[in-house]
């Protein structure tokens, strides 16, 4: 899809439409930087090394409770102030840990921990529920690989899932995983971390394509390269909706094709109604702030092709 096409413009006009994200007026009221309550370094909204909000925001920003634990593994050369990993750690402090590679825990390969990383051995979130992993990919896409693209960026899944469709809700009493690992780095940096034997043994998952609204440009990457916080939000959406569906009152660009849950039978299910949308609290605010300074169509990050 051409980024200048009407379809692309429609996606970008109101990218957060339908999401239940708390109002950020308090962020707008902050005019000066202040010291981090832990390390004392000058920060505007939160400390991206200590993962705490500045004193003026303590107790006044949303907090998210996640259904699984999340470990974010940062590359040591990843620029802290440009990464969205801190958003997750600040907004979900009870469920998110951030590690700087190579300081990574020794994970147990028990099938309850997964790594988000594309590739031929990665399964979809839905396949975590079915237990059937269909590793059939369109091989001729590899011949179309443009200069600067890695094989993992063009993997296109071909689903042969029998009767399983995106309409299925599994009505489980427990999610199929307990912990998610995310690599926070540029694509080229991530490959070195991915090769670590501690991560190689962990099962991999891949997301459905979602258009990124991240303003940080990576040369040679398509628009469906998500920032860390967008990727985490998408994983949780797919997990939750596969498990329990979405509420009839909740509808966003990201969930429009997912099934609505009726609680007439499965009354114990908790359909999705925006429980994790506040993970995008800082992301949405910064996106909107940047768009008051720059035109969307002039920013390199949004000129990347949406489809290849």
XYZ file of C-alpha atoms in Angstrom:
308
model
C 0.000 0.000 0.000
C 1.331 3.400 -0.965
C 1.718 5.602 2.150
C 0.070 8.459 0.228
C -2.981 6.418 -0.758
C -6.462 7.270 0.619
C -6.440 4.025 2.640
C -3.160 4.961 4.301
C -4.359 8.489 5.048
C -7.533 7.128 6.629
C -5.465 4.930 8.944
C -3.350 7.891 10.000
C -6.107 10.477 10.460
C -7.294 9.089 13.798
C -4.888 6.283 14.719
C -6.117 6.022 18.329
C -9.819 6.234 17.562
C -11.839 3.856 19.732
C -9.013 3.160 22.191
C -9.729 3.856 25.849
C -6.683 5.916 26.765
C -6.761 8.208 29.790
C -6.696 11.948 29.218
C -3.229 13.454 29.267
C -4.056 17.008 30.354
C -1.712 16.674 33.317
C 1.198 16.078 30.931
C 0.349 19.240 29.026
C 0.469 21.221 32.261
C 4.101 20.272 32.896
C 6.242 23.087 31.549
C 9.571 22.417 33.269
C 11.834 19.457 33.795
C 12.346 18.160 37.326
C 14.719 15.744 39.062
C 14.007 12.038 39.065
C 12.958 11.061 42.606
C 15.491 8.191 42.521
C 18.585 9.210 40.544
C 18.111 12.986 40.553
C 18.631 13.380 36.811
C 16.583 16.017 35.017
C 13.484 14.510 33.394
C 10.262 15.862 31.862
C 7.581 13.199 32.439
C 9.345 10.076 33.722
C 12.838 8.755 34.224
C 13.768 6.410 31.406
C 16.564 4.829 33.434
C 14.755 4.345 36.768
C 11.299 3.830 35.188
C 9.410 6.079 37.593
C 7.328 9.199 36.899
C 8.557 12.589 38.053
C 7.270 13.667 41.466
C 4.494 15.869 40.034
C 2.984 12.864 38.249
C 3.250 10.324 41.041
C -0.186 8.842 41.624
C -1.714 10.945 38.837
C -1.046 8.840 35.757
C -2.779 5.566 34.822
C -1.465 2.194 35.933
C -1.987 -0.996 33.940
C -2.302 -4.499 35.347
C -1.219 -7.067 32.776
C -2.361 -10.707 32.591
C 1.210 -11.956 32.078
C 4.714 -10.903 33.096
C 6.792 -9.032 30.525
C 10.582 -8.900 30.265
C 12.016 -6.302 27.897
C 15.604 -6.968 26.828
C 17.331 -3.801 25.699
C 20.389 -3.534 23.523
C 23.133 -1.673 25.379
C 23.426 0.851 22.538
C 19.695 1.513 22.354
C 19.144 5.193 23.199
C 17.084 5.318 26.388
C 15.323 8.564 25.601
C 14.189 7.311 22.177
C 12.906 3.927 23.291
C 9.297 3.213 24.257
C 10.307 0.369 26.597
C 10.235 2.832 29.492
C 6.549 3.526 28.784
C 5.700 -0.065 29.663
C 7.860 -0.137 32.796
C 6.402 3.142 34.101
C 2.768 2.321 33.323
C 2.838 -1.343 34.393
C 5.521 -1.401 37.105
C 4.197 -4.545 38.748
C 4.374 -6.635 35.591
C 7.239 -5.289 33.443
C 10.983 -5.719 33.968
C 13.649 -4.170 31.747
C 17.059 -5.810 31.329
C 20.088 -4.531 29.439
C 21.717 -7.243 27.350
C 23.727 -9.367 28.162
C 22.271 -9.155 31.691
C 19.429 -11.558 30.912
C 17.829 -14.134 33.247
C 18.138 -17.854 32.582
C 14.678 -18.789 31.337
C 13.107 -22.215 31.727
C 11.857 -23.695 28.466
C 8.531 -24.957 29.793
C 6.347 -23.608 27.002
C 4.912 -20.902 29.276
C 7.479 -18.268 28.210
C 7.618 -16.982 24.627
C 9.792 -14.544 22.695
C 8.271 -12.141 20.210
C 10.435 -12.484 17.118
C 9.558 -13.180 13.459
C 10.883 -16.151 11.560
C 9.977 -19.488 10.073
C 9.657 -21.199 13.464
C 7.451 -18.522 15.030
C 3.806 -19.357 15.676
C 0.894 -16.949 15.875
C -0.772 -15.967 19.126
C -3.842 -17.928 18.053
C -1.720 -21.049 17.585
C -0.731 -20.827 21.249
C -4.345 -21.701 22.020
C -4.742 -24.468 19.438
C -1.405 -26.164 20.032
C -1.002 -26.580 16.268
C 1.838 -24.652 14.679
C 1.523 -24.227 10.938
C 4.958 -23.230 9.605
C 3.968 -22.722 5.973
C 5.241 -19.505 4.453
C 5.113 -17.993 1.001
C 8.619 -18.753 -0.234
C 8.461 -16.612 -3.353
C 8.374 -13.532 -1.125
C 12.043 -14.161 -0.373
C 12.886 -13.518 -4.006
C 11.232 -10.101 -3.669
C 13.507 -9.038 -0.831
C 14.518 -5.389 -1.462
C 17.985 -4.128 -0.507
C 18.232 -3.419 3.215
C 15.442 -5.790 4.276
C 15.988 -8.849 6.416
C 14.239 -12.119 5.697
C 12.243 -11.876 8.933
C 10.581 -8.629 7.888
C 8.872 -10.131 4.859
C 7.624 -13.391 6.304
C 3.985 -13.783 5.356
C 2.056 -16.509 7.084
C -0.245 -18.819 5.177
C -2.882 -20.103 7.567
C -4.148 -23.661 7.217
C -5.873 -23.975 10.557
C -8.791 -26.241 9.744
C -11.888 -24.859 11.383
C -9.999 -22.270 13.408
C -10.614 -18.710 12.262
C -10.289 -15.229 13.680
C -13.878 -15.691 14.845
C -12.933 -18.341 17.396
C -13.006 -17.508 21.102
C -11.468 -20.232 23.250
C -13.155 -19.364 26.593
C -10.164 -20.550 28.589
C -9.757 -20.187 32.327
C -6.013 -19.633 31.929
C -3.876 -17.997 29.253
C -1.443 -20.304 27.397
C 1.619 -18.303 28.498
C 2.860 -16.684 31.702
C 5.710 -14.539 30.393
C 6.519 -12.584 27.236
C 10.022 -11.547 26.166
C 10.503 -8.489 23.959
C 13.750 -7.298 22.382
C 14.048 -3.513 22.474
C 16.471 -2.384 19.782
C 16.776 -1.582 16.119
C 16.277 -4.522 13.776
C 20.018 -4.911 13.114
C 20.810 -4.791 16.845
C 18.133 -7.362 17.661
C 19.786 -10.125 15.647
C 22.753 -10.291 18.005
C 20.484 -10.614 21.036
C 18.268 -13.152 19.306
C 21.251 -15.456 18.706
C 21.907 -15.768 22.457
C 21.483 -19.433 23.428
C 19.342 -18.397 26.401
C 16.760 -17.008 23.979
C 17.217 -19.508 21.156
C 15.581 -22.245 23.230
C 12.477 -20.146 23.938
C 9.434 -20.627 21.623
C 8.839 -17.702 19.264
C 5.632 -15.913 18.357
C 4.787 -13.435 15.617
C 2.049 -10.800 15.505
C -0.627 -10.006 12.979
C 0.386 -7.018 10.879
C -0.407 -3.679 12.440
C 0.539 -0.270 11.105
C 3.012 1.516 13.350
C 2.498 5.119 14.374
C 6.014 5.399 15.815
C 7.730 8.615 14.779
C 11.277 7.202 14.979
C 12.460 6.354 11.480
C 14.363 3.160 10.704
C 15.726 3.125 7.192
C 14.631 0.132 5.149
C 11.765 -0.923 7.396
C 8.052 -1.170 6.527
C 5.298 0.613 8.469
C 4.382 -2.597 10.258
C 7.644 -2.512 12.235
C 6.172 -1.708 15.635
C 7.750 0.170 18.499
C 8.167 -1.844 21.694
C 5.077 -0.412 23.373
C 2.935 -0.938 20.269
C 4.124 -4.540 20.023
C 3.315 -5.209 23.677
C -0.156 -3.697 23.277
C -0.784 -5.846 20.189
C 0.335 -9.089 21.887
C -1.995 -8.439 24.817
C -4.883 -7.604 22.482
C -4.460 -10.843 20.552
C -4.042 -12.928 23.707
C -7.048 -11.450 25.454
C -9.410 -11.548 22.494
C -8.458 -15.099 21.540
C -9.149 -16.111 25.139
C -12.291 -14.116 25.887
C -13.320 -12.040 22.855
C -14.112 -8.343 22.881
C -16.980 -6.393 24.312
C -19.773 -5.296 21.958
C -19.247 -1.761 23.291
C -15.566 -1.721 22.350
C -14.447 -1.143 18.791
C -11.138 0.177 17.503
C -9.071 -0.029 14.334
C -7.069 -2.845 15.931
C -10.034 -5.009 16.966
C -12.626 -4.382 14.270
C -12.124 -7.856 12.752
C -12.084 -9.709 16.069
C -15.094 -11.534 17.506
C -17.574 -10.062 19.974
C -18.147 -12.151 23.068
C -21.621 -12.924 24.358
C -21.626 -13.629 28.082
C -24.937 -15.424 27.975
C -23.143 -18.794 28.108
C -19.543 -18.204 29.180
C -20.267 -15.814 32.015
C -16.776 -16.187 33.544
C -15.052 -14.622 30.522
C -13.871 -11.022 30.661
C -14.234 -9.586 27.121
C -11.783 -6.925 26.045
C -12.999 -3.402 26.699
C -9.726 -1.485 26.650
C -7.958 -2.953 29.692
C -4.457 -2.438 28.219
C -5.041 0.662 26.091
C -3.430 2.909 28.702
C -0.097 1.308 27.801
C -0.245 3.815 24.937
C -0.783 6.756 27.308
C 2.642 8.364 26.812
C 2.873 7.142 23.226
C -0.374 8.869 22.195
C 0.573 12.079 23.984
C 4.004 12.249 22.355
C 2.567 11.372 18.948
C 0.079 14.223 19.191
C 2.694 16.648 20.512
C 5.056 15.873 17.637
C 2.215 16.357 15.178
C 1.683 19.885 16.437
C 5.283 20.625 15.464
C 5.603 18.673 12.217
C 3.295 17.677 9.411
C 2.559 13.964 9.310
C 3.308 13.693 5.602
C 6.724 15.344 6.067
C 8.022 12.866 8.667
C 10.209 10.106 7.240
C 8.788 7.421 9.523
C 5.374 7.770 7.879
C 6.685 7.692 4.328
C 7.669 4.025 4.633
C 5.574 1.615 2.574
C 2.645 0.059 4.395
C 2.714 -3.057 2.219
C 5.586 -4.569 0.259
